[in-house]
Amino acid sequence: MERHVIIVAGGKGLRMGNNIPKQFLPLNGKPMLMRTIERLRSFDSQMAITLVLPQNHHQRWQLLCRDHGFRLPHRVVYGGEERFFSVKNALATIPNGVLVGIHDGVRPFVSHATIENTFAAAEQYGCAVPAVPSADSVRIGTENQSTPLDRSKIFLVQTPQCFRSEIIKAAYNTRFDPLFTDDASVVEIVLKKEIHLTQGNRENIKITTPFDLQIAEHICQNTL
């Protein structure tokens, strides 16, 4: 099936302590968002890419593309106040009968194997999400007490989260709910569908803090 990717890039960079939106921060000399697009394009040069940006970020992105000579094909649509609305806006531009991956703009190190396996699982099962087992012990608790959880049953979810287009579109044909934490949760809550987990890759980190950025610079310098 034909593959499409929606890249959500509406971050404000508050946890970075920087007035530059985190997706535009330089990563080894190039805006992070460009590296994310390059990674996806290197997996499949024919894959359609839709980039979701807040309206007030469009001009900045155009200038960055000009300054860096960035010409990889992609379409830009307006984002919303919440991630839910950004994805919904992008889905309105996606044709029926295709596979749709939804990816964070600040995950530039997703592996080709993660992309391939998650799209393949989505084609087979309808919904698929990459994840990695927790390497840490995990506890659930309140201010006064906590209880350990079985680490072998804890998985850290990544992106791209992939779906058959008719499934993800049907799921997003609803009102926003604060319980929606990612695209898989929308599908589970609205359509009651089971989400198939695939193997993610450890390097596929979401870069949201200055420490994350330091790790990303090291990965970038040693792998790209």
Coordinates of C-alpha atoms in Angstrom, one line a residue:
M1 CA 0.0 0.0 0.0
E2 CA 1.1 3.6 -0.6
R3 CA 2.7 5.2 2.5
H4 CA 2.2 8.7 3.8
V5 CA 3.7 10.3 6.8
I6 CA 2.4 13.2 8.9
I7 CA 5.1 15.0 10.9
V8 CA 3.8 16.9 13.8
A9 CA 6.0 19.9 14.8
G10 CA 4.1 22.2 17.0
G11 CA 6.5 22.4 20.0
K12 CA 7.2 25.7 21.7
G13 CA 10.5 24.6 23.3
L14 CA 9.5 25.5 26.9
R15 CA 11.3 22.6 28.4
M16 CA 14.4 23.6 26.4
G17 CA 14.4 27.0 28.1
N18 CA 14.8 28.5 24.6
N19 CA 12.7 31.0 22.7
I20 CA 13.4 29.0 19.5
P21 CA 10.8 26.2 18.9
K22 CA 12.7 23.0 19.6
Q23 CA 12.0 21.5 16.1
F24 CA 14.0 24.4 14.6
L25 CA 17.0 24.1 17.0
P26 CA 20.3 23.3 15.2
L27 CA 21.4 19.7 15.4
N28 CA 25.0 19.3 14.2
G29 CA 24.5 22.5 12.2
K30 CA 21.1 21.8 10.7
P31 CA 17.6 22.4 12.0
M32 CA 16.3 19.2 13.8
L33 CA 13.2 19.1 11.8
M34 CA 15.1 18.9 8.5
R35 CA 17.1 15.9 9.9
T36 CA 13.8 14.2 10.7
I37 CA 12.5 14.7 7.2
E38 CA 15.7 13.6 5.7
R39 CA 15.6 10.4 7.8
L40 CA 12.1 9.5 6.6
R41 CA 12.9 10.4 3.0
S42 CA 16.0 8.2 3.0
F43 CA 13.8 5.3 3.9
D44 CA 11.4 5.8 1.0
S45 CA 12.1 8.6 -1.5
Q46 CA 8.5 8.2 -2.8
M47 CA 6.7 8.5 0.5
A48 CA 4.5 11.6 0.7
I49 CA 5.3 13.8 3.7
T50 CA 2.9 16.3 5.3
L51 CA 4.4 18.7 7.8
V52 CA 2.1 20.3 10.4
L53 CA 3.3 23.6 11.8
P54 CA 1.6 26.4 13.8
Q55 CA 0.6 29.2 11.4
N56 CA 3.1 31.6 13.0
H57 CA 5.9 29.2 12.3
H58 CA 5.4 28.9 8.5
Q59 CA 7.4 31.9 7.5
R60 CA 10.3 30.9 9.8
W61 CA 10.3 27.4 8.2
Q62 CA 10.3 28.9 4.7
L63 CA 13.3 31.1 5.6
L64 CA 15.2 28.1 7.1
C65 CA 14.6 26.0 4.0
R66 CA 15.9 28.9 1.9
D67 CA 19.0 29.4 4.1
H68 CA 19.9 25.7 4.2
G69 CA 19.0 25.0 0.6
F70 CA 16.5 22.4 1.8
R71 CA 14.4 21.1 -1.1
L72 CA 13.1 17.7 -0.2
P73 CA 9.5 17.5 -1.2
H74 CA 6.9 18.0 1.5
R75 CA 3.5 19.7 2.0
V76 CA 2.9 22.1 4.9
V77 CA -0.5 22.5 6.7
Y78 CA -1.6 24.5 9.7
G79 CA -1.5 23.1 13.2
G80 CA -4.0 23.5 15.9
E81 CA -4.0 24.4 19.6
E82 CA -3.6 20.8 20.6
R83 CA -1.7 18.0 18.9
F84 CA -5.1 16.3 18.3
F85 CA -6.2 19.2 16.1
S86 CA -2.9 19.3 14.2
V87 CA -3.2 15.6 13.3
K88 CA -6.9 16.1 12.4
N89 CA -6.0 18.9 10.0
A90 CA -3.4 16.8 8.3
L91 CA -5.6 13.8 8.0
A92 CA -8.1 15.9 6.0
T93 CA -5.5 16.1 3.2
I94 CA -4.6 12.4 3.1
P95 CA -6.3 10.2 0.5
N96 CA -8.2 7.0 1.4
G97 CA -6.8 3.6 0.9
V98 CA -3.3 4.3 2.1
L99 CA -1.1 3.7 5.1
V100 CA -0.5 6.7 7.4
G101 CA 2.4 7.1 9.8
I102 CA 2.3 9.9 12.3
H103 CA 5.7 11.0 13.5
D104 CA 7.1 13.5 16.0
G105 CA 9.2 16.2 14.4
V106 CA 11.8 16.0 17.1
R107 CA 12.6 12.3 16.6
P108 CA 15.3 12.4 13.9
F109 CA 16.9 9.1 14.7
V110 CA 14.1 6.6 13.9
S111 CA 15.7 3.6 12.2
H112 CA 14.7 2.3 8.8
A113 CA 13.9 -1.1 10.4
T114 CA 11.5 0.6 12.8
I115 CA 9.7 2.4 10.0
E116 CA 9.5 -0.6 7.8
N117 CA 8.3 -3.0 10.5
T118 CA 5.6 -0.6 11.8
F119 CA 4.2 0.2 8.4
A120 CA 4.2 -3.6 7.6
A121 CA 2.4 -4.4 10.8
A122 CA -0.2 -1.6 10.2
E123 CA -0.9 -3.0 6.8
Q124 CA -1.5 -6.4 8.3
Y125 CA -3.3 -5.5 11.5
G126 CA -4.6 -2.0 10.8
C127 CA -2.8 -0.3 13.7
A128 CA 0.8 -0.5 14.9
V129 CA 3.1 1.4 17.2
P130 CA 6.8 1.0 17.8
A131 CA 8.0 0.6 21.4
V132 CA 11.0 -0.4 23.4
P133 CA 11.0 -2.3 26.8
S134 CA 11.6 -0.2 29.8
A135 CA 15.3 -0.5 30.9
D136 CA 14.4 1.0 34.3
S137 CA 12.5 -0.2 37.3
V138 CA 9.0 1.4 37.4
R139 CA 6.7 2.4 40.2
I140 CA 3.2 3.9 40.2
G141 CA 2.3 6.1 43.1
T142 CA 0.9 9.0 44.9
E143 CA 2.4 11.6 47.2
N144 CA 2.2 9.2 50.1
Q145 CA 2.9 5.8 48.7
S146 CA 4.1 3.9 45.7
T147 CA 3.9 0.3 44.3
P148 CA 6.4 -1.4 41.9
L149 CA 5.2 -2.5 38.5
D150 CA 6.3 -5.5 36.5
R151 CA 9.0 -4.0 34.3
S152 CA 8.7 -6.8 31.8
K153 CA 5.2 -5.5 30.9
I154 CA 6.2 -1.9 30.5
F155 CA 7.0 -0.5 27.1
L156 CA 8.0 3.0 26.0
V157 CA 6.1 4.2 23.0
Q158 CA 7.7 5.8 20.0
T159 CA 6.7 7.1 16.6
P160 CA 5.8 6.8 13.8
Q161 CA 2.5 5.3 14.8
C162 CA 1.1 3.7 11.7
F163 CA -2.5 3.0 10.6
R164 CA -4.7 2.2 7.7
S165 CA -6.0 5.5 6.6
E166 CA -9.7 4.5 7.0
I167 CA -9.0 3.6 10.6
I168 CA -7.2 6.7 11.8
K169 CA -9.6 9.0 9.9
A170 CA -12.6 7.3 11.6
A171 CA -10.9 7.6 15.0
Y172 CA -10.3 11.3 14.6
N173 CA -13.8 12.0 13.5
T174 CA -14.7 12.8 17.1
R175 CA -14.3 15.6 19.7
F176 CA -11.1 16.2 21.6
D177 CA -10.7 14.4 24.9
P178 CA -7.9 15.0 27.4
L179 CA -7.5 11.2 27.7
F180 CA -6.0 11.3 24.2
T181 CA -2.2 11.1 24.8
D182 CA -1.2 9.9 21.3
D183 CA -2.7 8.6 18.1
A184 CA -2.9 5.1 19.3
S185 CA -5.0 6.2 22.3
V186 CA -7.4 8.0 20.0
V187 CA -7.9 4.7 18.1
E188 CA -8.3 2.7 21.2
I189 CA -10.7 5.0 23.0
V190 CA -12.9 5.9 20.0
L191 CA -12.9 2.6 18.0
K192 CA -12.0 0.1 20.7
K193 CA -9.3 -1.4 18.4
E194 CA -6.3 -3.3 19.6
I195 CA -2.9 -1.7 18.9
H196 CA -0.1 -4.0 17.6
L197 CA 3.3 -3.3 19.1
T198 CA 6.5 -3.5 17.0
Q199 CA 10.1 -3.2 18.0
G200 CA 11.4 0.4 18.1
N201 CA 15.0 1.5 18.3
R202 CA 16.7 3.0 21.4
E203 CA 18.1 5.9 19.4
N204 CA 14.6 7.0 18.4
I205 CA 14.5 9.5 21.3
K206 CA 12.1 12.5 21.5
I207 CA 14.3 15.5 22.0
T208 CA 12.6 17.8 24.5
T209 CA 15.2 18.9 27.0
P210 CA 18.7 20.4 26.9
F211 CA 20.1 17.0 28.0
D212 CA 18.2 15.3 25.2
L213 CA 19.9 17.7 22.8
Q214 CA 23.3 16.8 24.1
I215 CA 22.6 13.1 23.5
A216 CA 21.3 13.9 20.1
E217 CA 24.4 15.8 19.1
H218 CA 26.5 12.8 20.1
I219 CA 24.3 10.4 18.1
C220 CA 24.3 12.8 15.1
Q221 CA 28.1 13.2 15.1
N222 CA 28.7 9.5 15.4
T223 CA 26.0 8.0 13.1
L224 CA 25.0 10.5 10.4

